[in-house]
XYZ file of C-alpha atoms in Angstrom:
346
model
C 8.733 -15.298 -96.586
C 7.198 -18.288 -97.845
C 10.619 -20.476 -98.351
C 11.530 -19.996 -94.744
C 11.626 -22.815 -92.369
C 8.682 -22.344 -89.920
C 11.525 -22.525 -86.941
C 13.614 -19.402 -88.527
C 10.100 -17.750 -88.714
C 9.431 -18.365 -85.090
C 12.344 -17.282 -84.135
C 12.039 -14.155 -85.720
C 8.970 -13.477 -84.276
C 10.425 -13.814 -80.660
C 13.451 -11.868 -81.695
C 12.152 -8.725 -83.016
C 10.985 -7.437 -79.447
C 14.143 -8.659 -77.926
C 16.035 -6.521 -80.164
C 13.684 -3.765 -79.622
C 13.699 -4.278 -76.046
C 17.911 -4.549 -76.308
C 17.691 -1.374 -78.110
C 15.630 0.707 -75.248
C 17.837 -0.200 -72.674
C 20.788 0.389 -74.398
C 19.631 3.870 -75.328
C 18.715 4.777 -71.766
C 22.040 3.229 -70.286
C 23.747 5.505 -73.012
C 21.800 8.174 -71.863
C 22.719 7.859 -68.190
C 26.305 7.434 -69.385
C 26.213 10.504 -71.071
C 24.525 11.840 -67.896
C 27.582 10.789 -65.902
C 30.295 12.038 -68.182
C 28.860 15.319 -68.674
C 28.941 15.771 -64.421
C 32.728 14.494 -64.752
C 33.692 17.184 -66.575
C 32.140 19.770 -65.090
C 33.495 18.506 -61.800
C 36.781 18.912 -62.691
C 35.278 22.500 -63.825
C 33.683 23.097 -60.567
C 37.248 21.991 -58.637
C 38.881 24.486 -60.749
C 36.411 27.162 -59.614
C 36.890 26.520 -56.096
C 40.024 26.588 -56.048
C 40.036 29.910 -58.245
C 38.001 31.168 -55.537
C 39.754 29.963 -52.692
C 43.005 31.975 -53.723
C 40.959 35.067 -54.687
C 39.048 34.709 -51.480
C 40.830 33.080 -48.800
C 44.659 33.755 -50.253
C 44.630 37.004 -51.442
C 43.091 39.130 -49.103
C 44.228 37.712 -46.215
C 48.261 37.966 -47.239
C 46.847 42.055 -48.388
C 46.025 42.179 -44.598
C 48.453 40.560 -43.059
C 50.635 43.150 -45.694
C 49.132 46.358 -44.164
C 49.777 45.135 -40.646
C 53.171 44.189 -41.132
C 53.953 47.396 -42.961
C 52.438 49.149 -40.240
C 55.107 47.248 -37.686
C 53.309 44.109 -37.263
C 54.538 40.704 -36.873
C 57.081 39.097 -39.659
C 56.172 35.619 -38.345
C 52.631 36.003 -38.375
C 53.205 37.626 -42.528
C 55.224 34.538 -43.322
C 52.469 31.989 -42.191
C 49.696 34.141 -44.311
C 52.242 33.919 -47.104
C 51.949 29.954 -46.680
C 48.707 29.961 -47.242
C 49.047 32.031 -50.285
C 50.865 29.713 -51.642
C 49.156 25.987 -50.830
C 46.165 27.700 -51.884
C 48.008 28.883 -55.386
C 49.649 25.611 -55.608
C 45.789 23.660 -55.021
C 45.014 25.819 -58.429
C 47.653 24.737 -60.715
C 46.729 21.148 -59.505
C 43.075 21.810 -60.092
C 44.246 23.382 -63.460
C 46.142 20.200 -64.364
C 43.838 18.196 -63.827
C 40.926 19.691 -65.649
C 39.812 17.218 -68.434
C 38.280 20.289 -70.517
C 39.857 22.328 -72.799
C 38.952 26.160 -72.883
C 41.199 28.774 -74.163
C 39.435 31.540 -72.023
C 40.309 29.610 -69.174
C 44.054 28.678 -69.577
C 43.839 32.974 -70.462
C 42.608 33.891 -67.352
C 45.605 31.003 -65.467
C 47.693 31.980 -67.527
C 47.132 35.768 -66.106
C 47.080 34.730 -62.697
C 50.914 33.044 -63.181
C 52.417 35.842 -64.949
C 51.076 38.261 -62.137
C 51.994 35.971 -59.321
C 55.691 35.303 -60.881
C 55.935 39.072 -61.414
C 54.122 41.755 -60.042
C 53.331 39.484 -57.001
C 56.881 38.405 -56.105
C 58.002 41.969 -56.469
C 55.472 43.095 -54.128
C 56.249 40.721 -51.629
C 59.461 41.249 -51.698
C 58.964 45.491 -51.294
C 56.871 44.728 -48.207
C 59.681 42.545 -46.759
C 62.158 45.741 -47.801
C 59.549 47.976 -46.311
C 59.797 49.851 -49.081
C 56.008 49.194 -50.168
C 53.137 51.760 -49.262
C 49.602 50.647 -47.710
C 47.987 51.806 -50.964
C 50.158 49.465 -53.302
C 48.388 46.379 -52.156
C 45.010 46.516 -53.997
C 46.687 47.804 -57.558
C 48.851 44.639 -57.156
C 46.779 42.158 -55.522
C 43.058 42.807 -57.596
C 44.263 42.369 -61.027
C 44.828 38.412 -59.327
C 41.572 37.803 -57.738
C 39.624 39.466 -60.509
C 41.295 36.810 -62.923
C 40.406 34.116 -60.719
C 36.823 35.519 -60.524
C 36.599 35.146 -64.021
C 37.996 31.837 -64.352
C 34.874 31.262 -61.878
C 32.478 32.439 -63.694
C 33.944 31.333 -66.996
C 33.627 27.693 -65.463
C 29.913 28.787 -64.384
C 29.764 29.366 -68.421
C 30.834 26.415 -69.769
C 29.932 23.887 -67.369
C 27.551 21.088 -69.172
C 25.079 20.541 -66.027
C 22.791 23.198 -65.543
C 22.504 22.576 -61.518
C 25.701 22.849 -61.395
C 26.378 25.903 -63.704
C 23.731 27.583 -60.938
C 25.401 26.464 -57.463
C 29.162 27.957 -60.166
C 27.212 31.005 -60.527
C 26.114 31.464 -56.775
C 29.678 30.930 -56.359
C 30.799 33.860 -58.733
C 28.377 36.561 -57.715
C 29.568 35.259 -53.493
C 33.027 36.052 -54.559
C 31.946 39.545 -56.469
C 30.567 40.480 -53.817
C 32.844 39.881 -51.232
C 35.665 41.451 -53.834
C 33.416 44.721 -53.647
C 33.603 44.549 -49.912
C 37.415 44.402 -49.652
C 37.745 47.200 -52.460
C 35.889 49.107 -49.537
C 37.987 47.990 -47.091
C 41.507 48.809 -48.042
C 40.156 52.207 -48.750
C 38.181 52.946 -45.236
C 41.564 51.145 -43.635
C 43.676 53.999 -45.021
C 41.692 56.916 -44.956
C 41.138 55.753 -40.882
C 44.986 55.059 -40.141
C 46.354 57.876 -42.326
C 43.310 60.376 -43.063
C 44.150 59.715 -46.856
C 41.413 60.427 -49.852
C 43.787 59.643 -52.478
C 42.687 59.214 -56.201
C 43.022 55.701 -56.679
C 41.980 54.016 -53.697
C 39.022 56.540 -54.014
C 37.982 54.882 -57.328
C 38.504 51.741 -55.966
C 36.202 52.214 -53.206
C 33.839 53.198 -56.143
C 34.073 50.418 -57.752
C 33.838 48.229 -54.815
C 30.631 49.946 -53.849
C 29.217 48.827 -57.454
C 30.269 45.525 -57.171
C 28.430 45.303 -54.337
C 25.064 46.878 -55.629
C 25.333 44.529 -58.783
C 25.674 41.148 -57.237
C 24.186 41.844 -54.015
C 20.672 40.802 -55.865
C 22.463 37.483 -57.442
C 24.143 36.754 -54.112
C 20.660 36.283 -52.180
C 19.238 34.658 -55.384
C 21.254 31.981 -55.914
C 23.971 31.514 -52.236
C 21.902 28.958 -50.065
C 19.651 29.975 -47.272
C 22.324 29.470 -44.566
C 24.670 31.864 -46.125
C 21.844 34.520 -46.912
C 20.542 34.058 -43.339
C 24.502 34.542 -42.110
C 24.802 37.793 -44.271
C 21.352 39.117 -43.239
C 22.139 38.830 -39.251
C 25.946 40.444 -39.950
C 24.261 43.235 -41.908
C 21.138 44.269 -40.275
C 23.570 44.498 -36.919
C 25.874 46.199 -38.298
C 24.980 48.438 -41.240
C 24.657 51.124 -39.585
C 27.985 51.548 -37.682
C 29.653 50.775 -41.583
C 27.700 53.731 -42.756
C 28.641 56.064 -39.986
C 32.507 55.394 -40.883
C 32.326 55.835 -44.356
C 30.420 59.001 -43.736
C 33.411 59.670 -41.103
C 35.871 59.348 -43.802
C 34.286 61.600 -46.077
C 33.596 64.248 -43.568
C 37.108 64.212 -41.788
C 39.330 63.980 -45.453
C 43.097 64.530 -44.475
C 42.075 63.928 -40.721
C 43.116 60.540 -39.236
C 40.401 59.188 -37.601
C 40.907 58.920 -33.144
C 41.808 55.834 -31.367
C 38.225 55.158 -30.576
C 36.732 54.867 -34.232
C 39.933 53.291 -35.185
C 38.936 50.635 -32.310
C 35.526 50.459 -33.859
C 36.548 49.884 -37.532
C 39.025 47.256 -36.633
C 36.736 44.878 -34.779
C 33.921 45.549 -37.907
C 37.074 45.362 -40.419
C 37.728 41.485 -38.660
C 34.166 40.478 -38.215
C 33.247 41.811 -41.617
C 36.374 39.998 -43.568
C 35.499 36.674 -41.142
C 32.192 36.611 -42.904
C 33.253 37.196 -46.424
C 35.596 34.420 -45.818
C 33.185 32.067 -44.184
C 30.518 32.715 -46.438
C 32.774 31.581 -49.969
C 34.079 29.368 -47.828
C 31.103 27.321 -46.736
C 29.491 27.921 -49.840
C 32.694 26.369 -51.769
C 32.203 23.457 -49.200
C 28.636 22.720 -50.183
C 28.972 22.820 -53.905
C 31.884 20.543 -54.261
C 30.024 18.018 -52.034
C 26.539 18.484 -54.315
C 28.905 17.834 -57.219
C 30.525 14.629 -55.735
C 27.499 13.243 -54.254
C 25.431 14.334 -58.127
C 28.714 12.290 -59.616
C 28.220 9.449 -57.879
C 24.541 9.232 -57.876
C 24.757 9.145 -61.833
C 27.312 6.431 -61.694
C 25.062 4.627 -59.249
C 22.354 5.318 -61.571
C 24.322 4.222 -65.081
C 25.440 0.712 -62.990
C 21.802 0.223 -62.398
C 20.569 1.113 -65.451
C 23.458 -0.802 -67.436
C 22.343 -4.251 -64.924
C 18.843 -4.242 -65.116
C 19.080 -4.159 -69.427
C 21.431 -7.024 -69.046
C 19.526 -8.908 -66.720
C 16.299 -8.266 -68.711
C 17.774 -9.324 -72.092
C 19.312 -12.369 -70.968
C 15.969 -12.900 -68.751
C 14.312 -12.670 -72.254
C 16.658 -14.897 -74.355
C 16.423 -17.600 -71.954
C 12.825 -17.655 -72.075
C 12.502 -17.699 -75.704
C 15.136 -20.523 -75.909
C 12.558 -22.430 -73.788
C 9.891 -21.040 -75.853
C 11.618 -22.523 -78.830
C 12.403 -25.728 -77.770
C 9.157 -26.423 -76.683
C 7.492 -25.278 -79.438
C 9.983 -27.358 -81.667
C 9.239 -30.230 -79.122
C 5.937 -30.364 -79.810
C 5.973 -29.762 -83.259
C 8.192 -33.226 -83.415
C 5.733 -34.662 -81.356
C 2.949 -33.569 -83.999
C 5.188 -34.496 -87.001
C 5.658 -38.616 -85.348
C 1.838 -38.665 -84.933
C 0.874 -37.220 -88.899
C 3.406 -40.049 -90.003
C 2.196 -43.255 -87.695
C -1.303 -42.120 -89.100
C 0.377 -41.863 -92.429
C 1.613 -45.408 -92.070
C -1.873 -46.932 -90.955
């Protein structure tokens, strides 16, 4: 320490908190970068999971409807236009799926699922319905199997996902679309036992297990969905609860009995209002949760940016004063140095 120039000393001296002040603000920038990255990725998982949800939501059910109807002598026209859907909202997926920057082998299981059934069991469906040649009770054995994969590539992303907000709003997501499954399950079995007076085996378990579904995320659904979509299921519900109840009671009390044209009336305007809300509710809720992400993604960008500027400007702020520091310290210490040697000289 001794041998070193008292300039190289002072300059160490002004140095050391530089560095340490480099240091802090590089580990906070890093920090905020890390922040950002982390809500990339699971933005590209939460895109995935919508669109999972939107084909096991919005797709699925209504080309299972638009099925029934057409089996029962509706509208081709109106069953190729569902069909459409089906398939932007299938395509969106695979997009979604290529895009995905993580790398999960439960999740390319569960696409992986979903193509094989829509290449196989789906296109043979489809093309039984357009033979007529398909029954009213095929379309849930073919058509769950689908959105229950896609629910679990939902939830899977809820899983995985590196941002716990957003693993939450995944989540509310999940237990929306579980328990909007549960009420179609319910649905394609009242449908049938109404039209036809049918209590067969399997849609009987399937109304079962719809009814479970129900009970089990029911709780999660008006934990975590937002107030808006709670309120929305609360006002659909309390009206209507009732009537639901007396037609599953009907259904059970009048087994091999189709049901008259008047309760038939009644369960097809709650069938539409009660598949509207599903549908609205994921939908909105898919809505809200891919803007949270973007606008979450770009406030950590925004707050990386500012982060990464402020160090710079602080550090350079820094080095520039002790450059000045430095030369007027050196300044002066030449000015003392001339004086000690014209006193020196007499």
């Amino acid at each position: 320490m001794r041998h070193l120039k008292f300039s190289h000393l002072l300059a160490a001296v002004i140095l050391i908190p530089i560095l340490a002040m480099a240091l802090f603000a590089g580990s906070m920038t890093y920090e905020s970068w890390t922040r950002y990255s982390v809500l990339r990725q699971s933005e590209s998982l939460l895109r995935l999971a919508v669109a999972a949800g939107r084909l096991g939501l919005l797709g699925l059910p209504g080309e299972g409807g638009a099925s029934r109807t057409f089996l029962a002598g509706g509208s081709k026209a109106e069953l190729d236009t569902v069909r459409a859907n089906t398939d932007k909202l299938y395509g969106e997926l695979k997009q979604a799926a290529a895009a995905n920057s993580g790398d999960d082998a439960v999740s390319r299981g569960y696409l992986r699922s979903i193509d094989e059934n829509m290449r196989q069991q789906f296109a043979t469906f489809r093309s039984r319905v357009d033979a007529k040649t398909a029954q009213a009770t095929d379309v849930v054995p073919v058509l769950q199997p689908i959105a229950t994969s896609a629910y679990d590539l939902v939830g899977r992303a809820a899983a995985i996902t590196g941002d716990a907000e957003l693993s939450r709003r995944i989540l509310a997501l999940y237990a929306t679309l579980q328990f909007a499954d549960g009420v179609f399950m319910q649905r394609g079995f009242i449908q049938i036992a109404v039209e036809k007076g049918e209590l067969a085996t399997t849609p009987l378990l399937t109304f079962a297990r719809g009814t479970t579904m129900q009970a089990s995320f029911k709780k999660l659904f008006l934990e975590l969905a937002p107030a808006q979509a709670v309120a929305k299921y609360r006002s659909f519900y309390d009206a209507n609860d009732k009537a639901l109840a007396e037609i599953q009671g009907f259904t059970a009390a009048n087994a091999g009995k189709p049901a008259d044209a008047a309760m038939k009336s009644r369960w097809e305007g709650l069938n539409r209002q009660q598949s509207a809300l599903m549908g609205e509710l994921g939908g909105s809720l898919m809505e809200i949760i891919s803007a949270d992400a973007a606008a979450m993604t770009a406030a950590a960008w925004r707050g990386t940016m500012t982060y990464f500027a402020v160090a710079f400007g602080a550090v350079v702020i820094v080095l520039l004063l002790a450059r000045q520091v430095l030369r007027t310290v050196r300044g002066l210490l030449g000015g003392l140095v001339h004086t000690m040697e014209e006193l020196r000289e007499g």
